[in-house]
Amino acid sequence: VNGDFADAGIDFVAQNVRDVDWGDRIFKPYVIREMNGVNVAVVGQAFPYTPIANPRWMVEQWSFGIRPDDMQETVNDARAEGAEIVVALSHNGMDVDIKMAGMVEGLDAIMGGHTHDAVPQPLPVERPDGGTCLVTNAGSNAKYVGVLDFDFRDGKIKDWEYRLVPVFSNLLDEDPGMASFIHNMRNSEVTWKGETFNMEEKLSEELTVAEDLMFRRSNFQGTFDQLICDALMDYNDAEIAFSPGFRWGTTVLPGMPITFEHVMDQTGLTYPEM
């Protein structure tokens, strides 16, 4: 994996992934990039609960966790190497990032993921050293790009500006190589539970028409979540059903067909077994 990323000029960083037996780091914890003459360290923070949220056999030799003490050590190392600004790219989730921001000295910002919150402005969190760490999330499904600019002068951050930039994908030219890859992948034959079918044909199957706006947005409410719970109770003759508030999946407008792909991108975990 590291070789593939390196060949593309991409650094794969994660400070909180270690070998189960010896505790050695699996990936580089951070990388320093010069941006407009300023040395910026980017620290990676992988999803802490990967072994719980995914089949253990996929990462059976790896240990994860939040590891705030290791994060502090990593930030210190980056500063010692010459980093003037330190930013974490995190998969903790917004709430955990807010907590961690208040525990780590010298961390200037956390640009986070996992909880998919489309945060219009970062939340300033006071660090133990009295400084400020900016915590933000930029939504899901490539709907936004979070852009954080620092005014760095005389060895200090003087000011900052943040923009949650909407991505109008229909106005952007697609990459031919990626478009070809996706087309070929979707048109492949797939066998699942003894049934072989063309993936594109299966995904494009229209199941019904949406009468209401179908979405997943917050932790505790969402029309697609309600549909999932209603379906679980109906199919299993159950009195109660739960659906995690993931806040991802494609929104379907009233009057639009709900396709098999819409159902799959809302339930792409263990739901399909149900």
PDB file of C-alpha atoms in Angstrom:
ATOM      1  CA  VAL A   1       0.000   0.000   0.000  1.00  0.00           C
ATOM      2  CA  ASN A   2       2.710   2.469   0.960  1.00  0.00           C
ATOM      3  CA  GLY A   3       4.514   1.825  -2.324  1.00  0.00           C
ATOM      4  CA  ASP A   4       1.409   2.532  -4.381  1.00  0.00           C
ATOM      5  CA  PHE A   5       0.827   5.847  -2.602  1.00  0.00           C
ATOM      6  CA  ALA A   6       4.504   6.811  -2.804  1.00  0.00           C
ATOM      7  CA  ASP A   7       4.549   6.183  -6.557  1.00  0.00           C
ATOM      8  CA  ALA A   8       1.692   8.680  -6.862  1.00  0.00           C
ATOM      9  CA  GLY A   9       3.488  11.259  -4.730  1.00  0.00           C
ATOM     10  CA  ILE A  10       1.093  10.760  -1.823  1.00  0.00           C
ATOM     11  CA  ASP A  11       2.120  10.283   1.800  1.00  0.00           C
ATOM     12  CA  PHE A  12       0.121   7.789   3.883  1.00  0.00           C
ATOM     13  CA  VAL A  13       0.367   8.924   7.504  1.00  0.00           C
ATOM     14  CA  ALA A  14      -1.189   7.556  10.691  1.00  0.00           C
ATOM     15  CA  GLN A  15       0.334   8.047  14.126  1.00  0.00           C
ATOM     16  CA  ASN A  16      -2.033   5.728  16.015  1.00  0.00           C
ATOM     17  CA  VAL A  17      -1.651   2.423  14.151  1.00  0.00           C
ATOM     18  CA  ARG A  18       0.802  -0.002  15.749  1.00  0.00           C
ATOM     19  CA  ASP A  19       1.874  -3.622  15.571  1.00  0.00           C
ATOM     20  CA  VAL A  20      -0.036  -5.773  18.063  1.00  0.00           C
ATOM     21  CA  ASP A  21       3.007  -7.737  19.242  1.00  0.00           C
ATOM     22  CA  TRP A  22       5.799  -5.174  19.355  1.00  0.00           C
ATOM     23  CA  GLY A  23       4.048  -1.807  19.325  1.00  0.00           C
ATOM     24  CA  ASP A  24       5.963  -0.563  16.284  1.00  0.00           C
ATOM     25  CA  ARG A  25       4.256   2.035  14.114  1.00  0.00           C
ATOM     26  CA  ILE A  26       2.884   0.682  10.839  1.00  0.00           C
ATOM     27  CA  PHE A  27       2.879   4.006   8.974  1.00  0.00           C
ATOM     28  CA  LYS A  28       4.745   7.291   9.136  1.00  0.00           C
ATOM     29  CA  PRO A  29       3.117   9.415  11.860  1.00  0.00           C
ATOM     30  CA  TYR A  30       3.436  12.713  10.007  1.00  0.00           C
ATOM     31  CA  VAL A  31       4.938  14.485   7.024  1.00  0.00           C
ATOM     32  CA  ILE A  32       6.223  18.052   6.721  1.00  0.00           C
ATOM     33  CA  ARG A  33       5.348  20.011   3.586  1.00  0.00           C
ATOM     34  CA  GLU A  34       6.513  23.513   2.727  1.00  0.00           C
ATOM     35  CA  MET A  35       3.501  25.660   1.871  1.00  0.00           C
ATOM     36  CA  ASN A  36       4.156  29.226   0.748  1.00  0.00           C
ATOM     37  CA  GLY A  37       7.462  29.205   2.593  1.00  0.00           C
ATOM     38  CA  VAL A  38       6.015  27.813   5.831  1.00  0.00           C
ATOM     39  CA  ASN A  39       6.797  24.320   7.135  1.00  0.00           C
ATOM     40  CA  VAL A  40       3.468  22.611   7.820  1.00  0.00           C
ATOM     41  CA  ALA A  41       3.331  19.221   9.511  1.00  0.00           C
ATOM     42  CA  VAL A  42       0.386  16.985   8.661  1.00  0.00           C
ATOM     43  CA  VAL A  43      -0.250  14.295  11.292  1.00  0.00           C
ATOM     44  CA  GLY A  44      -2.411  11.300  10.420  1.00  0.00           C
ATOM     45  CA  GLN A  45      -5.008   9.975  12.859  1.00  0.00           C
ATOM     46  CA  ALA A  46      -6.696   6.753  11.705  1.00  0.00           C
ATOM     47  CA  PHE A  47     -10.160   5.693  12.876  1.00  0.00           C
ATOM     48  CA  PRO A  48      -9.520   4.554  16.484  1.00  0.00           C
ATOM     49  CA  TYR A  49     -12.150   1.804  16.476  1.00  0.00           C
ATOM     50  CA  THR A  50     -11.248   0.149  13.177  1.00  0.00           C
ATOM     51  CA  PRO A  51     -10.939  -3.366  14.708  1.00  0.00           C
ATOM     52  CA  ILE A  52     -14.411  -3.038  16.233  1.00  0.00           C
ATOM     53  CA  ALA A  53     -16.207  -1.464  13.278  1.00  0.00           C
ATOM     54  CA  ASN A  54     -14.647  -3.870  10.758  1.00  0.00           C
ATOM     55  CA  PRO A  55     -13.884  -7.605  10.650  1.00  0.00           C
ATOM     56  CA  ARG A  56     -10.884  -8.209  12.897  1.00  0.00           C
ATOM     57  CA  TRP A  57      -9.179 -10.490  10.351  1.00  0.00           C
ATOM     58  CA  MET A  58      -8.667  -7.478   8.076  1.00  0.00           C
ATOM     59  CA  VAL A  59      -6.307  -5.831  10.598  1.00  0.00           C
ATOM     60  CA  GLU A  60      -5.535  -8.673  12.992  1.00  0.00           C
ATOM     61  CA  GLN A  61      -1.888  -7.614  13.497  1.00  0.00           C
ATOM     62  CA  TRP A  62      -2.675  -3.915  13.980  1.00  0.00           C
ATOM     63  CA  SER A  63      -3.679  -1.998  17.091  1.00  0.00           C
ATOM     64  CA  PHE A  64      -5.494   1.336  16.874  1.00  0.00           C
ATOM     65  CA  GLY A  65      -6.990   3.632  19.545  1.00  0.00           C
ATOM     66  CA  ILE A  66      -7.112   7.401  20.056  1.00  0.00           C
ATOM     67  CA  ARG A  67      -3.653   7.557  21.709  1.00  0.00           C
ATOM     68  CA  PRO A  68      -3.642  11.247  22.773  1.00  0.00           C
ATOM     69  CA  ASP A  69      -0.268  10.808  24.531  1.00  0.00           C
ATOM     70  CA  ASP A  70       1.243   9.477  21.306  1.00  0.00           C
ATOM     71  CA  MET A  71      -0.349  12.385  19.438  1.00  0.00           C
ATOM     72  CA  GLN A  72       1.374  14.795  21.844  1.00  0.00           C
ATOM     73  CA  GLU A  73       4.690  13.032  21.289  1.00  0.00           C
ATOM     74  CA  THR A  74       4.166  13.179  17.521  1.00  0.00           C
ATOM     75  CA  VAL A  75       3.377  16.898  17.588  1.00  0.00           C
ATOM     76  CA  ASN A  76       6.490  17.486  19.695  1.00  0.00           C
ATOM     77  CA  ASP A  77       8.602  15.519  17.207  1.00  0.00           C
ATOM     78  CA  ALA A  78       7.196  17.497  14.284  1.00  0.00           C
ATOM     79  CA  ARG A  79       7.923  20.782  16.054  1.00  0.00           C
ATOM     80  CA  ALA A  80      11.467  19.623  16.837  1.00  0.00           C
ATOM     81  CA  GLU A  81      11.953  18.812  13.154  1.00  0.00           C
ATOM     82  CA  GLY A  82      11.054  22.371  12.204  1.00  0.00           C
ATOM     83  CA  ALA A  83       7.302  22.395  11.764  1.00  0.00           C
ATOM     84  CA  GLU A  84       5.902  25.900  12.196  1.00  0.00           C
ATOM     85  CA  ILE A  85       2.250  24.849  11.895  1.00  0.00           C
ATOM     86  CA  VAL A  86       0.903  21.419  12.887  1.00  0.00           C
ATOM     87  CA  VAL A  87      -2.405  20.126  11.498  1.00  0.00           C
ATOM     88  CA  ALA A  88      -3.984  16.720  12.109  1.00  0.00           C
ATOM     89  CA  LEU A  89      -5.993  14.905   9.466  1.00  0.00           C
ATOM     90  CA  SER A  90      -8.262  12.853  11.674  1.00  0.00           C
ATOM     91  CA  HIS A  91     -10.857  10.114  11.380  1.00  0.00           C
ATOM     92  CA  ASN A  92     -11.801  10.368  15.065  1.00  0.00           C
ATOM     93  CA  GLY A  93     -15.134  12.073  14.522  1.00  0.00           C
ATOM     94  CA  MET A  94     -16.036  15.621  15.538  1.00  0.00           C
ATOM     95  CA  ASP A  95     -16.765  14.952  19.232  1.00  0.00           C
ATOM     96  CA  VAL A  96     -13.557  12.985  19.802  1.00  0.00           C
ATOM     97  CA  ASP A  97     -11.542  15.591  17.891  1.00  0.00           C
ATOM     98  CA  ILE A  98     -12.914  18.347  20.131  1.00  0.00           C
ATOM     99  CA  LYS A  99     -11.878  16.358  23.209  1.00  0.00           C
ATOM    100  CA  MET A 100      -8.427  15.597  21.817  1.00  0.00           C
ATOM    101  CA  ALA A 101      -7.855  19.226  20.785  1.00  0.00           C
ATOM    102  CA  GLY A 102      -8.119  20.234  24.434  1.00  0.00           C
ATOM    103  CA  MET A 103      -5.500  17.664  25.483  1.00  0.00           C
ATOM    104  CA  VAL A 104      -2.649  18.211  23.003  1.00  0.00           C
ATOM    105  CA  GLU A 105      -0.248  21.154  23.125  1.00  0.00           C
ATOM    106  CA  GLY A 106       1.062  22.681  19.920  1.00  0.00           C
ATOM    107  CA  LEU A 107      -1.652  21.302  17.634  1.00  0.00           C
ATOM    108  CA  ASP A 108      -3.039  24.167  15.525  1.00  0.00           C
ATOM    109  CA  ALA A 109      -5.945  22.492  13.733  1.00  0.00           C
ATOM    110  CA  ILE A 110      -7.774  19.211  13.269  1.00  0.00           C
ATOM    111  CA  MET A 111      -9.408  18.693   9.889  1.00  0.00           C
ATOM    112  CA  GLY A 112     -11.570  15.724  10.662  1.00  0.00           C
ATOM    113  CA  GLY A 113     -13.811  13.092   9.191  1.00  0.00           C
ATOM    114  CA  HIS A 114     -15.927  10.071  10.180  1.00  0.00           C
ATOM    115  CA  THR A 115     -18.975  11.926  11.526  1.00  0.00           C
ATOM    116  CA  HIS A 116     -19.438  13.811   8.224  1.00  0.00           C
ATOM    117  CA  ASP A 117     -20.524  17.069   9.827  1.00  0.00           C
ATOM    118  CA  ALA A 118     -20.689  19.921   7.309  1.00  0.00           C
ATOM    119  CA  VAL A 119     -19.296  22.507   9.722  1.00  0.00           C
ATOM    120  CA  PRO A 120     -19.404  26.029   8.226  1.00  0.00           C
ATOM    121  CA  GLN A 121     -16.763  27.377  10.618  1.00  0.00           C
ATOM    122  CA  PRO A 122     -14.192  25.589  12.810  1.00  0.00           C
ATOM    123  CA  LEU A 123     -14.753  25.295  16.543  1.00  0.00           C
ATOM    124  CA  PRO A 124     -11.888  26.984  18.441  1.00  0.00           C
ATOM    125  CA  VAL A 125     -10.752  24.792  21.352  1.00  0.00           C
ATOM    126  CA  GLU A 126      -8.351  26.024  24.048  1.00  0.00           C
ATOM    127  CA  ARG A 127      -5.270  23.850  24.358  1.00  0.00           C
ATOM    128  CA  PRO A 128      -3.483  23.035  27.646  1.00  0.00           C
ATOM    129  CA  ASP A 129      -0.702  25.492  26.680  1.00  0.00           C
ATOM    130  CA  GLY A 130      -3.229  28.312  26.235  1.00  0.00           C
ATOM    131  CA  GLY A 131      -3.145  28.222  22.447  1.00  0.00           C
ATOM    132  CA  THR A 132      -6.054  27.506  20.112  1.00  0.00           C
ATOM    133  CA  CYS A 133      -6.799  24.390  18.078  1.00  0.00           C
ATOM    134  CA  LEU A 134      -9.371  24.733  15.281  1.00  0.00           C
ATOM    135  CA  VAL A 135     -11.617  21.680  14.847  1.00  0.00           C
ATOM    136  CA  THR A 136     -13.705  21.103  11.749  1.00  0.00           C
ATOM    137  CA  ASN A 137     -15.410  18.526   9.513  1.00  0.00           C
ATOM    138  CA  ALA A 138     -16.279  18.926   5.830  1.00  0.00           C
ATOM    139  CA  GLY A 139     -19.320  16.719   5.284  1.00  0.00           C
ATOM    140  CA  SER A 140     -19.417  13.565   3.149  1.00  0.00           C
ATOM    141  CA  ASN A 141     -19.789  12.286  -0.411  1.00  0.00           C
ATOM    142  CA  ALA A 142     -17.357  14.935  -1.728  1.00  0.00           C
ATOM    143  CA  LYS A 143     -20.033  17.603  -1.340  1.00  0.00           C
ATOM    144  CA  TYR A 144     -17.555  20.097   0.116  1.00  0.00           C
ATOM    145  CA  VAL A 145     -13.866  20.877   0.372  1.00  0.00           C
ATOM    146  CA  GLY A 146     -12.718  22.412   3.643  1.00  0.00           C
ATOM    147  CA  VAL A 147     -10.158  25.155   2.960  1.00  0.00           C
ATOM    148  CA  LEU A 148      -8.158  26.509   5.903  1.00  0.00           C
ATOM    149  CA  ASP A 149      -5.774  29.452   5.370  1.00  0.00           C
ATOM    150  CA  PHE A 150      -3.383  30.699   8.049  1.00  0.00           C
ATOM    151  CA  ASP A 151      -1.838  34.159   8.186  1.00  0.00           C
ATOM    152  CA  PHE A 152       1.589  33.148   9.481  1.00  0.00           C
ATOM    153  CA  ARG A 153       4.071  35.937  10.188  1.00  0.00           C
ATOM    154  CA  ASP A 154       7.016  36.481  12.541  1.00  0.00           C
ATOM    155  CA  GLY A 155       6.917  32.853  13.631  1.00  0.00           C
ATOM    156  CA  LYS A 156       3.274  32.924  14.728  1.00  0.00           C
ATOM    157  CA  ILE A 157      -0.235  32.404  13.418  1.00  0.00           C
ATOM    158  CA  LYS A 158      -1.697  35.916  13.312  1.00  0.00           C
ATOM    159  CA  ASP A 159      -5.094  35.053  11.839  1.00  0.00           C
ATOM    160  CA  TRP A 160      -6.970  32.403   9.897  1.00  0.00           C
ATOM    161  CA  GLU A 161      -9.780  32.036   7.375  1.00  0.00           C
ATOM    162  CA  TYR A 162     -11.919  28.991   6.689  1.00  0.00           C
ATOM    163  CA  ARG A 163     -14.228  28.255   3.790  1.00  0.00           C
ATOM    164  CA  LEU A 164     -16.520  25.275   3.332  1.00  0.00           C
ATOM    165  CA  VAL A 165     -16.443  25.201  -0.470  1.00  0.00           C
ATOM    166  CA  PRO A 166     -19.343  23.385  -2.184  1.00  0.00           C
ATOM    167  CA  VAL A 167     -18.350  21.004  -4.982  1.00  0.00           C
ATOM    168  CA  PHE A 168     -20.553  21.275  -8.074  1.00  0.00           C
ATOM    169  CA  SER A 169     -19.503  17.997  -9.641  1.00  0.00           C
ATOM    170  CA  ASN A 170     -21.625  18.484 -12.758  1.00  0.00           C
ATOM    171  CA  LEU A 171     -19.508  21.551 -13.631  1.00  0.00           C
ATOM    172  CA  LEU A 172     -16.178  19.692 -13.337  1.00  0.00           C
ATOM    173  CA  ASP A 173     -14.646  17.681 -16.165  1.00  0.00           C
ATOM    174  CA  GLU A 174     -14.240  14.070 -15.140  1.00  0.00           C
ATOM    175  CA  ASP A 175     -10.847  12.404 -15.218  1.00  0.00           C
ATOM    176  CA  PRO A 176     -10.855  10.033 -18.232  1.00  0.00           C
ATOM    177  CA  GLY A 177      -8.772   7.359 -16.539  1.00  0.00           C
ATOM    178  CA  MET A 178     -10.905   7.309 -13.402  1.00  0.00           C
ATOM    179  CA  ALA A 179     -14.140   7.441 -15.409  1.00  0.00           C
ATOM    180  CA  SER A 180     -12.992   4.428 -17.426  1.00  0.00           C
ATOM    181  CA  PHE A 181     -12.030   2.527 -14.278  1.00  0.00           C
ATOM    182  CA  ILE A 182     -15.433   3.181 -12.675  1.00  0.00           C
ATOM    183  CA  HIS A 183     -17.278   2.243 -15.873  1.00  0.00           C
ATOM    184  CA  ASN A 184     -15.413  -1.064 -16.190  1.00  0.00           C
ATOM    185  CA  MET A 185     -15.809  -1.848 -12.500  1.00  0.00           C
ATOM    186  CA  ARG A 186     -19.551  -1.207 -12.517  1.00  0.00           C
ATOM    187  CA  ASN A 187     -20.056  -3.292 -15.655  1.00  0.00           C
ATOM    188  CA  SER A 188     -18.357  -6.369 -14.218  1.00  0.00           C
ATOM    189  CA  GLU A 189     -20.089  -9.617 -13.320  1.00  0.00           C
ATOM    190  CA  VAL A 190     -20.591 -10.267  -9.607  1.00  0.00           C
ATOM    191  CA  THR A 191     -21.586 -13.458  -7.811  1.00  0.00           C
ATOM    192  CA  TRP A 192     -23.251 -13.110  -4.416  1.00  0.00           C
ATOM    193  CA  LYS A 193     -24.977 -15.916  -2.537  1.00  0.00           C
ATOM    194  CA  GLY A 194     -24.959 -18.105  -5.651  1.00  0.00           C
ATOM    195  CA  GLU A 195     -26.503 -15.459  -7.933  1.00  0.00           C
ATOM    196  CA  THR A 196     -24.431 -13.965 -10.762  1.00  0.00           C
ATOM    197  CA  PHE A 197     -25.434 -10.605 -12.184  1.00  0.00           C
ATOM    198  CA  ASN A 198     -24.127  -7.497 -13.904  1.00  0.00           C
ATOM    199  CA  MET A 199     -23.388  -4.902 -11.249  1.00  0.00           C
ATOM    200  CA  GLU A 200     -24.545  -1.904 -13.310  1.00  0.00           C
ATOM    201  CA  GLU A 201     -27.874  -3.561 -14.154  1.00  0.00           C
ATOM    202  CA  LYS A 202     -28.469  -4.526 -10.532  1.00  0.00           C
ATOM    203  CA  LEU A 203     -27.563  -1.118  -9.115  1.00  0.00           C
ATOM    204  CA  SER A 204     -29.736   0.784 -11.601  1.00  0.00           C
ATOM    205  CA  GLU A 205     -32.847  -1.295 -10.831  1.00  0.00           C
ATOM    206  CA  GLU A 206     -35.694   1.055  -9.824  1.00  0.00           C
ATOM    207  CA  LEU A 207     -37.480  -0.224  -6.729  1.00  0.00           C
ATOM    208  CA  THR A 208     -40.048   2.505  -6.084  1.00  0.00           C
ATOM    209  CA  VAL A 209     -40.566   6.267  -6.273  1.00  0.00           C
ATOM    210  CA  ALA A 210     -39.821   8.557  -3.329  1.00  0.00           C
ATOM    211  CA  GLU A 211     -42.859  10.397  -2.027  1.00  0.00           C
ATOM    212  CA  ASP A 212     -40.810  12.425   0.462  1.00  0.00           C
ATOM    213  CA  LEU A 213     -37.268  13.796   0.725  1.00  0.00           C
ATOM    214  CA  MET A 214     -35.099  10.793   1.599  1.00  0.00           C
ATOM    215  CA  PHE A 215     -31.933  11.701   3.524  1.00  0.00           C
ATOM    216  CA  ARG A 216     -29.602  10.888   6.421  1.00  0.00           C
ATOM    217  CA  ARG A 217     -28.385  13.978   8.180  1.00  0.00           C
ATOM    218  CA  SER A 218     -28.311  14.012  11.963  1.00  0.00           C
ATOM    219  CA  ASN A 219     -27.595  11.383  14.610  1.00  0.00           C
ATOM    220  CA  PHE A 220     -31.171  10.862  15.665  1.00  0.00           C
ATOM    221  CA  GLN A 221     -33.386  11.693  12.739  1.00  0.00           C
ATOM    222  CA  GLY A 222     -33.481  11.147   9.011  1.00  0.00           C
ATOM    223  CA  THR A 223     -36.115   9.850   6.646  1.00  0.00           C
ATOM    224  CA  PHE A 224     -33.850   7.144   5.228  1.00  0.00           C
ATOM    225  CA  ASP A 225     -33.035   5.978   8.754  1.00  0.00           C
ATOM    226  CA  GLN A 226     -36.758   5.783   9.461  1.00  0.00           C
ATOM    227  CA  LEU A 227     -37.311   3.796   6.261  1.00  0.00           C
ATOM    228  CA  ILE A 228     -34.547   1.369   7.253  1.00  0.00           C
ATOM    229  CA  CYS A 229     -36.010   0.898  10.740  1.00  0.00           C
ATOM    230  CA  ASP A 230     -39.537   0.453   9.375  1.00  0.00           C
ATOM    231  CA  ALA A 231     -38.240  -2.165   6.925  1.00  0.00           C
ATOM    232  CA  LEU A 232     -36.336  -4.048   9.649  1.00  0.00           C
ATOM    233  CA  MET A 233     -39.414  -4.161  11.881  1.00  0.00           C
ATOM    234  CA  ASP A 234     -41.716  -5.178   9.032  1.00  0.00           C
ATOM    235  CA  TYR A 235     -39.478  -7.885   7.587  1.00  0.00           C
ATOM    236  CA  ASN A 236     -38.527  -9.405  10.937  1.00  0.00           C
ATOM    237  CA  ASP A 237     -41.863  -8.816  12.697  1.00  0.00           C
ATOM    238  CA  ALA A 238     -39.857  -6.934  15.326  1.00  0.00           C
ATOM    239  CA  GLU A 239     -41.145  -4.403  17.846  1.00  0.00           C
ATOM    240  CA  ILE A 240     -38.056  -2.201  17.767  1.00  0.00           C
ATOM    241  CA  ALA A 241     -35.171  -1.544  15.361  1.00  0.00           C
ATOM    242  CA  PHE A 242     -32.035   0.568  15.474  1.00  0.00           C
ATOM    243  CA  SER A 243     -30.098   2.319  12.746  1.00  0.00           C
ATOM    244  CA  PRO A 244     -26.791   4.137  13.432  1.00  0.00           C
ATOM    245  CA  GLY A 245     -26.861   7.856  12.586  1.00  0.00           C
ATOM    246  CA  PHE A 246     -24.182   7.678   9.929  1.00  0.00           C
ATOM    247  CA  ARG A 247     -24.962  10.946   8.114  1.00  0.00           C
ATOM    248  CA  TRP A 248     -23.969   9.631   4.709  1.00  0.00           C
ATOM    249  CA  GLY A 249     -25.650   8.269   1.619  1.00  0.00           C
ATOM    250  CA  THR A 250     -27.233   9.900  -1.408  1.00  0.00           C
ATOM    251  CA  THR A 251     -30.215  12.181  -0.863  1.00  0.00           C
ATOM    252  CA  VAL A 252     -33.242  11.306  -3.023  1.00  0.00           C
ATOM    253  CA  LEU A 253     -35.655  14.083  -3.971  1.00  0.00           C
ATOM    254  CA  PRO A 254     -39.473  13.629  -3.985  1.00  0.00           C
ATOM    255  CA  GLY A 255     -40.586  12.084  -7.271  1.00  0.00           C
ATOM    256  CA  MET A 256     -37.221  10.462  -7.979  1.00  0.00           C
ATOM    257  CA  PRO A 257     -36.931   6.689  -8.344  1.00  0.00           C
ATOM    258  CA  ILE A 258     -35.266   4.925  -5.418  1.00  0.00           C
ATOM    259  CA  THR A 259     -32.804   2.540  -7.033  1.00  0.00           C
ATOM    260  CA  PHE A 260     -31.089  -0.549  -5.661  1.00  0.00           C
ATOM    261  CA  GLU A 261     -27.906   1.550  -5.586  1.00  0.00           C
ATOM    262  CA  HIS A 262     -29.585   4.122  -3.312  1.00  0.00           C
ATOM    263  CA  VAL A 263     -30.453   1.346  -0.878  1.00  0.00           C
ATOM    264  CA  MET A 264     -26.932  -0.080  -1.041  1.00  0.00           C
ATOM    265  CA  ASP A 265     -25.173   3.231  -0.480  1.00  0.00           C
ATOM    266  CA  GLN A 266     -27.341   3.786   2.582  1.00  0.00           C
ATOM    267  CA  THR A 267     -26.788   0.275   3.924  1.00  0.00           C
ATOM    268  CA  GLY A 268     -23.319  -0.717   2.701  1.00  0.00           C
ATOM    269  CA  LEU A 269     -22.238  -2.483   5.899  1.00  0.00           C
ATOM    270  CA  THR A 270     -23.819  -5.581   7.420  1.00  0.00           C
ATOM    271  CA  TYR A 271     -27.333  -4.425   6.518  1.00  0.00           C
ATOM    272  CA  PRO A 272     -27.358  -6.291   3.161  1.00  0.00           C
ATOM    273  CA  GLU A 273     -27.279  -9.606   5.043  1.00  0.00           C
ATOM    274  CA  MET A 274     -30.551  -8.508   6.635  1.00  0.00           C
TER     275      MET A 274
END
